[in-house]
Amino acid sequence: QVNQAMNLSASDAEKLTTVTRDSQRDADQRRENAEYISKIDTELSGFVKDMFVALNGSVHAISNVELLQNLAKAKEAHRAWITKLKTMVADMKTVPLQTDSKRCAFGHFYHAITIEDPAVKKEWHSIDAVHDELHSLGGEVIEAIKAGDSNLARQLVARVDGLSKQIFAKIDSTIQVIEQKSKIGEELLRH
């Protein structure tokens, strides 16, 4: 019986070793895939930015209408992001959430275009730091949830709420300028 138990134990240890090795191999493959996707994302973002820069000032540049559509989508995407973050805190469970401000949908758009119009340039450029901090805080919320610290998670979400209001105010200010320019027939990126 002792020999049988030892043989079963050895067999179980072998199975555990195989499962551990397979799990490590799967984790390594997922990490490699994530790095590859990140590399593609970076290259694609650079390509899109180059394309927008080349089109700026031409009749093929992004129109005011397209800018307004993208800004409206950005607001909706960030509302959904914040709702997801708040749900995570309420449930104290993490779910996938973009914490890199350059990789969210708005981040891709924001970093691809350059707005130099004096009426909106300052407000537009000021979005970046606030947007980056918002996404970084999302990462901190996730870490607080993983650590089981609901108080910290709630405090961080309150800060995220404040930052989101700042971003929305800046986007709304930009939208107002674009709408005013559209009324008088001026295009922000086309000449």
PDB file of C-alpha atoms in Angstrom:
ATOM      1  CA  GLN A   1       0.000   0.000   0.000  1.00  0.00           C
ATOM      2  CA  VAL A   2       2.902   2.351   0.770  1.00  0.00           C
ATOM      3  CA  ASN A   3       4.444   1.519  -2.625  1.00  0.00           C
ATOM      4  CA  GLN A   4       1.104   2.104  -4.334  1.00  0.00           C
ATOM      5  CA  ALA A   5       0.701   5.434  -2.571  1.00  0.00           C
ATOM      6  CA  MET A   6       4.264   6.428  -3.537  1.00  0.00           C
ATOM      7  CA  ASN A   7       3.618   5.442  -7.173  1.00  0.00           C
ATOM      8  CA  LEU A   8       0.389   7.462  -7.217  1.00  0.00           C
ATOM      9  CA  SER A   9       2.183  10.381  -5.627  1.00  0.00           C
ATOM     10  CA  ALA A  10       4.982  10.173  -8.221  1.00  0.00           C
ATOM     11  CA  SER A  11       2.392   9.963 -11.000  1.00  0.00           C
ATOM     12  CA  ASP A  12       0.522  12.978  -9.600  1.00  0.00           C
ATOM     13  CA  ALA A  13       3.790  14.912  -9.308  1.00  0.00           C
ATOM     14  CA  GLU A  14       4.558  14.098 -12.956  1.00  0.00           C
ATOM     15  CA  LYS A  15       1.111  15.294 -14.018  1.00  0.00           C
ATOM     16  CA  LEU A  16       1.526  18.474 -11.978  1.00  0.00           C
ATOM     17  CA  THR A  17       4.918  19.110 -13.565  1.00  0.00           C
ATOM     18  CA  THR A  18       3.410  18.667 -17.027  1.00  0.00           C
ATOM     19  CA  VAL A  19       0.488  20.986 -16.229  1.00  0.00           C
ATOM     20  CA  THR A  20       2.877  23.590 -14.783  1.00  0.00           C
ATOM     21  CA  ARG A  21       5.144  23.366 -17.844  1.00  0.00           C
ATOM     22  CA  ASP A  22       2.145  23.687 -20.190  1.00  0.00           C
ATOM     23  CA  SER A  23       0.811  26.638 -18.191  1.00  0.00           C
ATOM     24  CA  GLN A  24       4.192  28.374 -18.349  1.00  0.00           C
ATOM     25  CA  ARG A  25       4.433  27.730 -22.097  1.00  0.00           C
ATOM     26  CA  ASP A  26       0.894  29.145 -22.565  1.00  0.00           C
ATOM     27  CA  ALA A  27       1.751  32.194 -20.444  1.00  0.00           C
ATOM     28  CA  ASP A  28       4.931  32.752 -22.467  1.00  0.00           C
ATOM     29  CA  GLN A  29       2.936  32.482 -25.706  1.00  0.00           C
ATOM     30  CA  ARG A  30       0.318  34.963 -24.454  1.00  0.00           C
ATOM     31  CA  ARG A  31       3.071  37.398 -23.451  1.00  0.00           C
ATOM     32  CA  GLU A  32       4.725  37.074 -26.882  1.00  0.00           C
ATOM     33  CA  ASN A  33       1.365  37.590 -28.593  1.00  0.00           C
ATOM     34  CA  ALA A  34       0.665  40.670 -26.458  1.00  0.00           C
ATOM     35  CA  GLU A  35       4.094  42.113 -27.304  1.00  0.00           C
ATOM     36  CA  TYR A  36       3.514  41.443 -30.998  1.00  0.00           C
ATOM     37  CA  ILE A  37       0.088  43.103 -30.927  1.00  0.00           C
ATOM     38  CA  SER A  38       1.558  46.055 -29.033  1.00  0.00           C
ATOM     39  CA  LYS A  39       4.270  46.414 -31.677  1.00  0.00           C
ATOM     40  CA  ILE A  40       1.678  46.347 -34.469  1.00  0.00           C
ATOM     41  CA  ASP A  41      -0.440  48.893 -32.590  1.00  0.00           C
ATOM     42  CA  THR A  42       2.548  51.230 -32.223  1.00  0.00           C
ATOM     43  CA  GLU A  43       3.478  50.904 -35.901  1.00  0.00           C
ATOM     44  CA  LEU A  44      -0.095  51.436 -37.029  1.00  0.00           C
ATOM     45  CA  SER A  45      -0.469  54.501 -34.786  1.00  0.00           C
ATOM     46  CA  GLY A  46       2.693  55.970 -36.302  1.00  0.00           C
ATOM     47  CA  PHE A  47       1.447  55.277 -39.815  1.00  0.00           C
ATOM     48  CA  VAL A  48      -1.936  56.913 -39.106  1.00  0.00           C
ATOM     49  CA  LYS A  49      -0.256  59.966 -37.562  1.00  0.00           C
ATOM     50  CA  ASP A  50       2.038  60.326 -40.598  1.00  0.00           C
ATOM     51  CA  MET A  51      -0.988  60.050 -42.874  1.00  0.00           C
ATOM     52  CA  PHE A  52      -2.927  62.724 -40.959  1.00  0.00           C
ATOM     53  CA  VAL A  53       0.105  65.042 -40.917  1.00  0.00           C
ATOM     54  CA  ALA A  54       0.472  64.616 -44.677  1.00  0.00           C
ATOM     55  CA  LEU A  55      -3.219  65.385 -45.204  1.00  0.00           C
ATOM     56  CA  ASN A  56      -3.356  68.393 -42.854  1.00  0.00           C
ATOM     57  CA  GLY A  57      -4.073  71.580 -44.740  1.00  0.00           C
ATOM     58  CA  SER A  58      -5.345  69.746 -47.804  1.00  0.00           C
ATOM     59  CA  VAL A  59      -8.890  69.128 -49.010  1.00  0.00           C
ATOM     60  CA  HIS A  60      -8.483  65.534 -47.784  1.00  0.00           C
ATOM     61  CA  ALA A  61      -7.768  66.528 -44.186  1.00  0.00           C
ATOM     62  CA  ILE A  62     -10.240  65.636 -41.468  1.00  0.00           C
ATOM     63  CA  SER A  63     -13.276  67.904 -41.710  1.00  0.00           C
ATOM     64  CA  ASN A  64     -14.879  69.727 -38.807  1.00  0.00           C
ATOM     65  CA  VAL A  65     -17.789  67.279 -38.999  1.00  0.00           C
ATOM     66  CA  GLU A  66     -15.411  64.318 -38.678  1.00  0.00           C
ATOM     67  CA  LEU A  67     -13.624  66.002 -35.779  1.00  0.00           C
ATOM     68  CA  LEU A  68     -16.940  66.542 -34.012  1.00  0.00           C
ATOM     69  CA  GLN A  69     -17.955  62.919 -34.619  1.00  0.00           C
ATOM     70  CA  ASN A  70     -14.685  61.631 -33.185  1.00  0.00           C
ATOM     71  CA  LEU A  71     -14.936  63.877 -30.153  1.00  0.00           C
ATOM     72  CA  ALA A  72     -18.503  62.675 -29.493  1.00  0.00           C
ATOM     73  CA  LYS A  73     -17.294  59.063 -29.771  1.00  0.00           C
ATOM     74  CA  ALA A  74     -14.429  59.844 -27.403  1.00  0.00           C
ATOM     75  CA  LYS A  75     -16.824  61.140 -24.780  1.00  0.00           C
ATOM     76  CA  GLU A  76     -19.036  58.055 -25.080  1.00  0.00           C
ATOM     77  CA  ALA A  77     -16.042  55.702 -24.936  1.00  0.00           C
ATOM     78  CA  HIS A  78     -14.735  57.399 -21.804  1.00  0.00           C
ATOM     79  CA  ARG A  79     -18.147  57.349 -20.153  1.00  0.00           C
ATOM     80  CA  ALA A  80     -18.243  53.588 -20.786  1.00  0.00           C
ATOM     81  CA  TRP A  81     -14.663  53.245 -19.482  1.00  0.00           C
ATOM     82  CA  ILE A  82     -15.545  55.090 -16.265  1.00  0.00           C
ATOM     83  CA  THR A  83     -18.718  53.042 -15.811  1.00  0.00           C
ATOM     84  CA  LYS A  84     -16.685  49.864 -16.220  1.00  0.00           C
ATOM     85  CA  LEU A  85     -14.160  51.105 -13.659  1.00  0.00           C
ATOM     86  CA  LYS A  86     -16.894  51.998 -11.160  1.00  0.00           C
ATOM     87  CA  THR A  87     -18.511  48.582 -11.630  1.00  0.00           C
ATOM     88  CA  MET A  88     -15.164  46.943 -10.939  1.00  0.00           C
ATOM     89  CA  VAL A  89     -14.867  48.883  -7.680  1.00  0.00           C
ATOM     90  CA  ALA A  90     -18.458  48.118  -6.669  1.00  0.00           C
ATOM     91  CA  ASP A  91     -17.908  44.402  -7.317  1.00  0.00           C
ATOM     92  CA  MET A  92     -14.245  44.444  -6.224  1.00  0.00           C
ATOM     93  CA  LYS A  93     -13.449  42.325  -9.289  1.00  0.00           C
ATOM     94  CA  THR A  94     -11.139  43.263 -12.129  1.00  0.00           C
ATOM     95  CA  VAL A  95     -11.968  42.982 -15.803  1.00  0.00           C
ATOM     96  CA  PRO A  96      -9.818  43.968 -18.797  1.00  0.00           C
ATOM     97  CA  LEU A  97      -9.493  47.751 -18.970  1.00  0.00           C
ATOM     98  CA  GLN A  98      -7.236  49.926 -21.120  1.00  0.00           C
ATOM     99  CA  THR A  99      -4.815  51.767 -18.829  1.00  0.00           C
ATOM    100  CA  ASP A 100      -2.573  53.166 -21.570  1.00  0.00           C
ATOM    101  CA  SER A 101      -3.916  56.547 -22.656  1.00  0.00           C
ATOM    102  CA  LYS A 102      -2.223  56.276 -26.039  1.00  0.00           C
ATOM    103  CA  ARG A 103      -3.904  52.963 -26.836  1.00  0.00           C
ATOM    104  CA  CYS A 104      -7.551  53.750 -26.131  1.00  0.00           C
ATOM    105  CA  ALA A 105      -9.658  54.763 -29.133  1.00  0.00           C
ATOM    106  CA  PHE A 106      -9.509  58.456 -28.264  1.00  0.00           C
ATOM    107  CA  GLY A 107      -5.780  58.231 -27.525  1.00  0.00           C
ATOM    108  CA  HIS A 108      -5.124  56.869 -31.007  1.00  0.00           C
ATOM    109  CA  PHE A 109      -7.159  59.662 -32.551  1.00  0.00           C
ATOM    110  CA  TYR A 110      -5.800  62.385 -30.277  1.00  0.00           C
ATOM    111  CA  HIS A 111      -2.155  61.511 -30.947  1.00  0.00           C
ATOM    112  CA  ALA A 112      -2.736  61.070 -34.679  1.00  0.00           C
ATOM    113  CA  ILE A 113      -3.932  64.601 -35.368  1.00  0.00           C
ATOM    114  CA  THR A 114      -2.273  67.912 -34.721  1.00  0.00           C
ATOM    115  CA  ILE A 115      -4.406  70.959 -34.098  1.00  0.00           C
ATOM    116  CA  GLU A 116      -2.525  74.227 -34.369  1.00  0.00           C
ATOM    117  CA  ASP A 117      -5.446  76.628 -34.687  1.00  0.00           C
ATOM    118  CA  PRO A 118      -4.847  79.341 -32.049  1.00  0.00           C
ATOM    119  CA  ALA A 119      -8.505  79.318 -30.945  1.00  0.00           C
ATOM    120  CA  VAL A 120      -8.307  75.713 -29.766  1.00  0.00           C
ATOM    121  CA  LYS A 121      -4.616  74.760 -29.614  1.00  0.00           C
ATOM    122  CA  LYS A 122      -4.043  75.436 -25.902  1.00  0.00           C
ATOM    123  CA  GLU A 123      -7.172  73.602 -24.759  1.00  0.00           C
ATOM    124  CA  TRP A 124      -6.519  70.704 -27.154  1.00  0.00           C
ATOM    125  CA  HIS A 125      -2.917  70.226 -26.048  1.00  0.00           C
ATOM    126  CA  SER A 126      -3.890  70.373 -22.381  1.00  0.00           C
ATOM    127  CA  ILE A 127      -6.055  67.246 -22.746  1.00  0.00           C
ATOM    128  CA  ASP A 128      -3.027  64.943 -22.999  1.00  0.00           C
ATOM    129  CA  ALA A 129      -1.727  65.188 -19.424  1.00  0.00           C
ATOM    130  CA  VAL A 130      -5.185  64.862 -17.868  1.00  0.00           C
ATOM    131  CA  HIS A 131      -6.107  61.959 -20.166  1.00  0.00           C
ATOM    132  CA  ASP A 132      -2.844  60.181 -19.329  1.00  0.00           C
ATOM    133  CA  GLU A 133      -3.393  60.628 -15.587  1.00  0.00           C
ATOM    134  CA  LEU A 134      -6.962  59.312 -15.893  1.00  0.00           C
ATOM    135  CA  HIS A 135      -5.805  56.065 -17.517  1.00  0.00           C
ATOM    136  CA  SER A 136      -2.896  55.693 -15.088  1.00  0.00           C
ATOM    137  CA  LEU A 137      -5.314  56.010 -12.179  1.00  0.00           C
ATOM    138  CA  GLY A 138      -7.363  53.241 -13.790  1.00  0.00           C
ATOM    139  CA  GLY A 139      -4.302  51.020 -13.396  1.00  0.00           C
ATOM    140  CA  GLU A 140      -3.972  52.063  -9.757  1.00  0.00           C
ATOM    141  CA  VAL A 141      -7.639  51.209  -9.161  1.00  0.00           C
ATOM    142  CA  ILE A 142      -7.035  47.738 -10.593  1.00  0.00           C
ATOM    143  CA  GLU A 143      -4.069  47.254  -8.266  1.00  0.00           C
ATOM    144  CA  ALA A 144      -6.145  48.418  -5.277  1.00  0.00           C
ATOM    145  CA  ILE A 145      -8.867  45.924  -6.191  1.00  0.00           C
ATOM    146  CA  LYS A 146      -6.311  43.121  -6.534  1.00  0.00           C
ATOM    147  CA  ALA A 147      -4.976  44.057  -3.094  1.00  0.00           C
ATOM    148  CA  GLY A 148      -8.531  44.019  -1.695  1.00  0.00           C
ATOM    149  CA  ASP A 149      -8.320  47.683  -0.648  1.00  0.00           C
ATOM    150  CA  SER A 150     -11.847  48.936  -1.365  1.00  0.00           C
ATOM    151  CA  ASN A 151     -11.268  52.280   0.406  1.00  0.00           C
ATOM    152  CA  LEU A 152      -8.296  53.131  -1.792  1.00  0.00           C
ATOM    153  CA  ALA A 153     -10.151  51.927  -4.892  1.00  0.00           C
ATOM    154  CA  ARG A 154     -13.088  54.238  -4.099  1.00  0.00           C
ATOM    155  CA  GLN A 155     -10.753  57.194  -3.424  1.00  0.00           C
ATOM    156  CA  LEU A 156      -8.989  56.635  -6.737  1.00  0.00           C
ATOM    157  CA  VAL A 157     -12.295  56.370  -8.607  1.00  0.00           C
ATOM    158  CA  ALA A 158     -13.323  59.711  -7.109  1.00  0.00           C
ATOM    159  CA  ARG A 159     -10.133  61.222  -8.537  1.00  0.00           C
ATOM    160  CA  VAL A 160     -10.867  59.571 -11.898  1.00  0.00           C
ATOM    161  CA  ASP A 161     -14.319  61.185 -11.812  1.00  0.00           C
ATOM    162  CA  GLY A 162     -12.758  64.611 -11.306  1.00  0.00           C
ATOM    163  CA  LEU A 163     -10.311  64.083 -14.151  1.00  0.00           C
ATOM    164  CA  SER A 164     -13.039  62.859 -16.467  1.00  0.00           C
ATOM    165  CA  LYS A 165     -14.991  66.065 -15.811  1.00  0.00           C
ATOM    166  CA  GLN A 166     -11.881  68.064 -16.744  1.00  0.00           C
ATOM    167  CA  ILE A 167     -11.429  66.078 -19.959  1.00  0.00           C
ATOM    168  CA  PHE A 168     -15.089  66.466 -20.895  1.00  0.00           C
ATOM    169  CA  ALA A 169     -14.888  70.218 -20.235  1.00  0.00           C
ATOM    170  CA  LYS A 170     -11.833  70.485 -22.497  1.00  0.00           C
ATOM    171  CA  ILE A 171     -13.474  68.387 -25.216  1.00  0.00           C
ATOM    172  CA  ASP A 172     -16.675  70.441 -24.934  1.00  0.00           C
ATOM    173  CA  SER A 173     -14.660  73.652 -25.230  1.00  0.00           C
ATOM    174  CA  THR A 174     -12.965  72.272 -28.344  1.00  0.00           C
ATOM    175  CA  ILE A 175     -16.346  71.240 -29.764  1.00  0.00           C
ATOM    176  CA  GLN A 176     -17.694  74.784 -29.243  1.00  0.00           C
ATOM    177  CA  VAL A 177     -14.793  76.308 -31.146  1.00  0.00           C
ATOM    178  CA  ILE A 178     -15.173  73.804 -33.999  1.00  0.00           C
ATOM    179  CA  GLU A 179     -18.921  74.495 -34.180  1.00  0.00           C
ATOM    180  CA  GLN A 180     -18.306  78.273 -34.230  1.00  0.00           C
ATOM    181  CA  LYS A 181     -15.765  77.886 -36.998  1.00  0.00           C
ATOM    182  CA  SER A 182     -18.131  75.639 -38.950  1.00  0.00           C
ATOM    183  CA  LYS A 183     -20.860  78.318 -38.794  1.00  0.00           C
ATOM    184  CA  ILE A 184     -18.585  80.787 -40.547  1.00  0.00           C
ATOM    185  CA  GLY A 185     -17.305  78.187 -43.025  1.00  0.00           C
ATOM    186  CA  GLU A 186     -13.830  77.715 -41.518  1.00  0.00           C
ATOM    187  CA  GLU A 187     -12.320  74.269 -41.328  1.00  0.00           C
ATOM    188  CA  LEU A 188      -9.906  73.584 -38.487  1.00  0.00           C
ATOM    189  CA  LEU A 189      -7.599  71.239 -40.417  1.00  0.00           C
ATOM    190  CA  ARG A 190      -8.472  72.014 -44.045  1.00  0.00           C
ATOM    191  CA  HIS A 191      -7.375  75.163 -45.899  1.00  0.00           C
TER     192      HIS A 191
END
